[in-house]
């Protein structure tokens, strides 16, 4: 869709939902039309950017946590021009969003992608993420990025839970990296409420899922650096990060400590170990006072989101394969519904790695 058409559609929606006057909308459309004619792009006001970032969350087909879309705190850092300023903004984001465990949904938006300015890119998949090593230590998902970080001069301690550095690149300049201060990377040691041996496994996970490699598009304008976070649903950690065979693959170890018969699938040992792993995640986060939601509550919250959207006469889009939780999906209403997976243009999109 041409930029002018996307800009007009977005602005009409913004002015309508914000209950602004038609005359103000007409004047704003005239301004944007002139700016696009003369520059080939246009600049969002702070209010438009804030609405757009929230709208992108509301439109995000794969997110079960959209009930809280309007609570998103938007930090406008389009003024950040150097690597040091970007790194400082990322640290400020971590501090604000983590909030001692009382996680606050937050996004920091850096300058948009434009022809006359160099792109700001964040190399991290998530701002806080564990390294992965070729010999099997750490998170296999991070092996390639870890290699890139080591080539830049970073070295970890070689444990299963080395926190990777922040890496920022502006244009074609040499990437700049910085270690994350321990007080900015809240981590949760994992314990189980019934199994004393669980704590001896030495497991932990970071408290905030802060996605940093997706592109935010608002009214046709591309923001390639716009890290955002909510809080964890426990299955993201207990049923995926720690359980997937291509990640930490902990189900056999947990099952072994539980004394389960792992020789046959018919014993459902994977299911039993998976449940206990998720119980440990929920218990540990709650015990340490770090916000987290279980998948049943998250599904109930999504039902409320659907009801709210219906009252507002808005159609909910969704990717069913992502909305259903990876544990006991048939116990949620989502499993028994169909969703239109049409992607709306103001949204968060995957983009190619900058490295």
Tab-separated table of C-alpha atoms in Angstrom, residues 95-281:
chain	number	residue	atom	x	y	z
A	95	UNK	CA	15.361	-0.429	34.747
A	96	UNK	CA	11.887	1.028	34.236
A	97	UNK	CA	10.259	-2.096	32.830
A	98	UNK	CA	11.769	-4.516	35.369
A	99	UNK	CA	10.667	-2.317	38.268
A	100	UNK	CA	12.000	-4.681	40.921
A	101	UNK	CA	9.860	-7.498	39.557
A	102	UNK	CA	6.612	-5.562	39.147
A	103	UNK	CA	7.002	-5.727	35.368
A	104	UNK	CA	5.647	-2.782	33.375
A	105	UNK	CA	4.775	-3.222	29.671
A	106	UNK	CA	7.157	-0.855	27.909
A	107	UNK	CA	8.473	0.063	24.470
A	108	UNK	CA	11.345	2.342	23.493
A	109	UNK	CA	11.118	3.665	19.943
A	110	UNK	CA	14.217	4.908	18.160
A	111	UNK	CA	14.286	6.958	14.993
A	112	UNK	CA	12.541	5.548	11.914
A	113	UNK	CA	14.178	4.091	8.850
A	114	UNK	CA	14.593	6.928	6.355
A	115	UNK	CA	16.615	7.466	3.222
A	116	UNK	CA	18.757	10.306	4.573
A	117	UNK	CA	19.654	8.756	7.947
A	118	UNK	CA	21.516	5.625	8.969
A	119	UNK	CA	19.392	2.847	10.452
A	120	UNK	CA	19.703	2.032	14.123
A	121	UNK	CA	19.697	-1.727	14.615
A	122	UNK	CA	19.794	-3.855	17.744
A	123	UNK	CA	21.578	-7.168	17.243
A	124	UNK	CA	19.947	-8.813	20.265
A	125	UNK	CA	16.921	-11.059	19.868
A	126	UNK	CA	15.962	-10.142	23.423
A	127	UNK	CA	17.797	-7.538	25.470
A	128	UNK	CA	18.384	-10.124	28.199
A	129	UNK	CA	19.284	-13.531	26.779
A	130	UNK	CA	21.643	-16.360	27.646
A	131	UNK	CA	24.651	-17.258	25.520
A	132	UNK	CA	24.966	-20.538	23.662
A	133	UNK	CA	28.200	-22.432	22.999
A	134	UNK	CA	29.037	-25.004	20.358
A	135	UNK	CA	30.004	-27.598	22.997
A	136	UNK	CA	26.453	-27.767	24.378
A	137	UNK	CA	26.614	-25.221	27.180
A	138	UNK	CA	23.946	-22.565	27.379
A	139	UNK	CA	21.068	-21.821	25.035
A	140	UNK	CA	21.406	-23.371	21.560
A	141	UNK	CA	19.155	-20.645	20.167
A	142	UNK	CA	21.885	-18.093	20.893
A	143	UNK	CA	24.898	-19.858	19.358
A	144	UNK	CA	25.197	-17.691	16.241
A	145	UNK	CA	24.698	-14.425	18.118
A	146	UNK	CA	27.157	-15.557	20.799
A	147	UNK	CA	29.744	-16.194	18.094
A	148	UNK	CA	29.183	-12.671	16.771
A	149	UNK	CA	29.555	-11.199	20.258
A	150	UNK	CA	32.806	-13.091	20.839
A	151	UNK	CA	34.138	-11.848	17.518
A	152	UNK	CA	33.452	-8.297	18.755
A	153	UNK	CA	35.509	-8.965	21.890
A	154	UNK	CA	32.948	-10.132	24.433
A	155	UNK	CA	33.631	-13.257	26.477
A	156	UNK	CA	31.335	-15.006	28.908
A	157	UNK	CA	32.178	-17.256	31.810
A	158	UNK	CA	31.224	-20.369	29.900
A	159	UNK	CA	28.242	-21.320	32.064
A	160	UNK	CA	24.776	-22.360	30.986
A	161	UNK	CA	23.472	-18.921	31.944
A	162	UNK	CA	25.888	-16.259	30.686
A	163	UNK	CA	24.005	-13.046	29.979
A	164	UNK	CA	24.868	-11.720	26.534
A	165	UNK	CA	25.813	-8.061	26.030
A	166	UNK	CA	23.770	-5.345	24.379
A	167	UNK	CA	24.906	-4.812	20.791
A	168	UNK	CA	24.004	-1.685	18.809
A	169	UNK	CA	24.894	-0.819	15.233
A	170	UNK	CA	24.211	2.441	13.422
A	171	UNK	CA	24.424	2.261	9.665
A	172	UNK	CA	27.595	0.524	8.506
A	173	UNK	CA	29.603	1.568	11.541
A	174	UNK	CA	31.343	-0.999	13.738
A	175	UNK	CA	28.832	-2.437	16.246
A	176	UNK	CA	29.223	-1.319	19.852
A	177	UNK	CA	28.589	-3.730	22.724
A	178	UNK	CA	28.120	-3.265	26.448
A	179	UNK	CA	27.698	-5.697	29.309
A	180	UNK	CA	24.388	-5.540	31.147
A	181	UNK	CA	24.873	-4.520	34.764
A	182	UNK	CA	23.741	-7.285	37.168
A	183	UNK	CA	21.140	-5.023	38.771
A	184	UNK	CA	19.489	-4.489	35.351
A	185	UNK	CA	19.177	-8.185	34.514
A	186	UNK	CA	16.768	-9.566	37.090
A	187	UNK	CA	17.139	-13.350	37.298
A	188	UNK	CA	14.981	-15.893	39.109
A	189	UNK	CA	16.573	-19.042	40.620
A	190	UNK	CA	14.192	-21.919	40.001
A	191	UNK	CA	12.872	-23.970	42.917
A	192	UNK	CA	10.004	-26.434	43.240
A	193	UNK	CA	7.471	-26.270	46.083
A	194	UNK	CA	7.571	-30.050	46.649
A	195	UNK	CA	10.898	-31.334	45.269
A	196	UNK	CA	13.915	-30.174	47.326
A	197	UNK	CA	16.300	-31.633	44.724
A	198	UNK	CA	15.014	-29.229	42.063
A	199	UNK	CA	17.012	-26.343	43.489
A	200	UNK	CA	20.195	-28.391	43.186
A	201	UNK	CA	19.813	-28.395	39.385
A	202	UNK	CA	21.098	-24.818	39.382
A	203	UNK	CA	18.432	-23.555	36.992
A	204	UNK	CA	17.338	-19.966	36.605
A	205	UNK	CA	15.728	-17.646	34.089
A	206	UNK	CA	15.612	-13.915	33.508
A	207	UNK	CA	12.531	-12.094	34.673
A	208	UNK	CA	11.596	-10.005	31.651
A	209	UNK	CA	10.944	-11.020	28.011
A	210	UNK	CA	12.135	-7.965	26.102
A	211	UNK	CA	11.921	-8.509	22.346
A	212	UNK	CA	14.393	-6.318	20.507
A	213	UNK	CA	14.721	-7.597	16.936
A	214	UNK	CA	11.267	-6.872	15.520
A	215	UNK	CA	10.244	-3.960	13.337
A	216	UNK	CA	7.463	-1.640	14.462
A	217	UNK	CA	5.406	-0.245	11.595
A	218	UNK	CA	3.011	2.617	12.248
A	219	UNK	CA	1.015	4.209	9.462
A	220	UNK	CA	3.547	3.095	6.852
A	221	UNK	CA	6.607	4.316	8.808
A	222	UNK	CA	9.214	1.696	9.755
A	223	UNK	CA	10.941	1.696	13.135
A	224	UNK	CA	13.586	-1.010	12.951
A	225	UNK	CA	14.723	-0.487	16.544
A	226	UNK	CA	11.773	-0.571	18.932
A	227	UNK	CA	12.344	-3.038	21.796
A	228	UNK	CA	9.231	-3.926	23.783
A	229	UNK	CA	8.163	-6.141	26.663
A	230	UNK	CA	5.272	-7.480	28.646
A	231	UNK	CA	5.695	-10.161	31.275
A	232	UNK	CA	6.149	-13.896	30.945
A	233	UNK	CA	3.507	-16.573	30.616
A	234	UNK	CA	5.056	-19.496	32.458
A	235	UNK	CA	4.863	-21.905	29.506
A	236	UNK	CA	7.237	-19.693	27.523
A	237	UNK	CA	9.918	-20.691	30.017
A	238	UNK	CA	8.794	-24.051	31.394
A	239	UNK	CA	7.358	-25.614	28.240
A	240	UNK	CA	9.583	-24.028	25.586
A	241	UNK	CA	12.848	-22.387	26.664
A	242	UNK	CA	13.769	-25.053	29.204
A	243	UNK	CA	11.926	-28.016	27.686
A	244	UNK	CA	12.346	-27.921	23.902
A	245	UNK	CA	14.842	-30.432	22.563
A	246	UNK	CA	16.445	-27.632	20.552
A	247	UNK	CA	16.779	-25.437	23.646
A	248	UNK	CA	17.779	-26.539	27.175
A	249	UNK	CA	16.106	-29.970	26.767
A	250	UNK	CA	15.561	-30.507	30.509
A	251	UNK	CA	12.660	-32.959	30.447
A	252	UNK	CA	14.876	-36.089	30.612
A	253	UNK	CA	16.850	-34.667	33.544
A	254	UNK	CA	13.724	-33.630	35.472
A	255	UNK	CA	12.052	-36.985	34.751
A	256	UNK	CA	15.149	-38.822	35.970
A	257	UNK	CA	15.115	-36.976	39.283
A	258	UNK	CA	11.390	-37.700	39.593
A	259	UNK	CA	12.073	-41.415	39.147
A	260	UNK	CA	9.858	-41.700	36.082
A	261	UNK	CA	10.044	-44.528	33.572
A	262	UNK	CA	11.440	-42.825	30.469
A	263	UNK	CA	11.817	-46.025	28.444
A	264	UNK	CA	8.311	-45.878	26.984
A	265	UNK	CA	6.102	-43.068	25.743
A	266	UNK	CA	3.062	-44.761	27.234
A	267	UNK	CA	4.141	-43.719	30.745
A	268	UNK	CA	3.608	-40.068	29.709
A	269	UNK	CA	6.827	-39.168	31.483
A	270	UNK	CA	7.308	-36.104	29.314
A	271	UNK	CA	3.904	-34.764	30.319
A	272	UNK	CA	4.552	-35.329	34.025
A	273	UNK	CA	7.986	-33.703	33.896
A	274	UNK	CA	6.655	-30.820	31.826
A	275	UNK	CA	3.946	-29.995	34.364
A	276	UNK	CA	6.401	-30.027	37.259
A	277	UNK	CA	8.825	-27.822	35.349
A	278	UNK	CA	6.067	-25.270	34.801
A	279	UNK	CA	5.022	-25.495	38.444
A	280	UNK	CA	8.611	-24.719	39.420
A	281	UNK	CA	8.691	-21.650	37.144
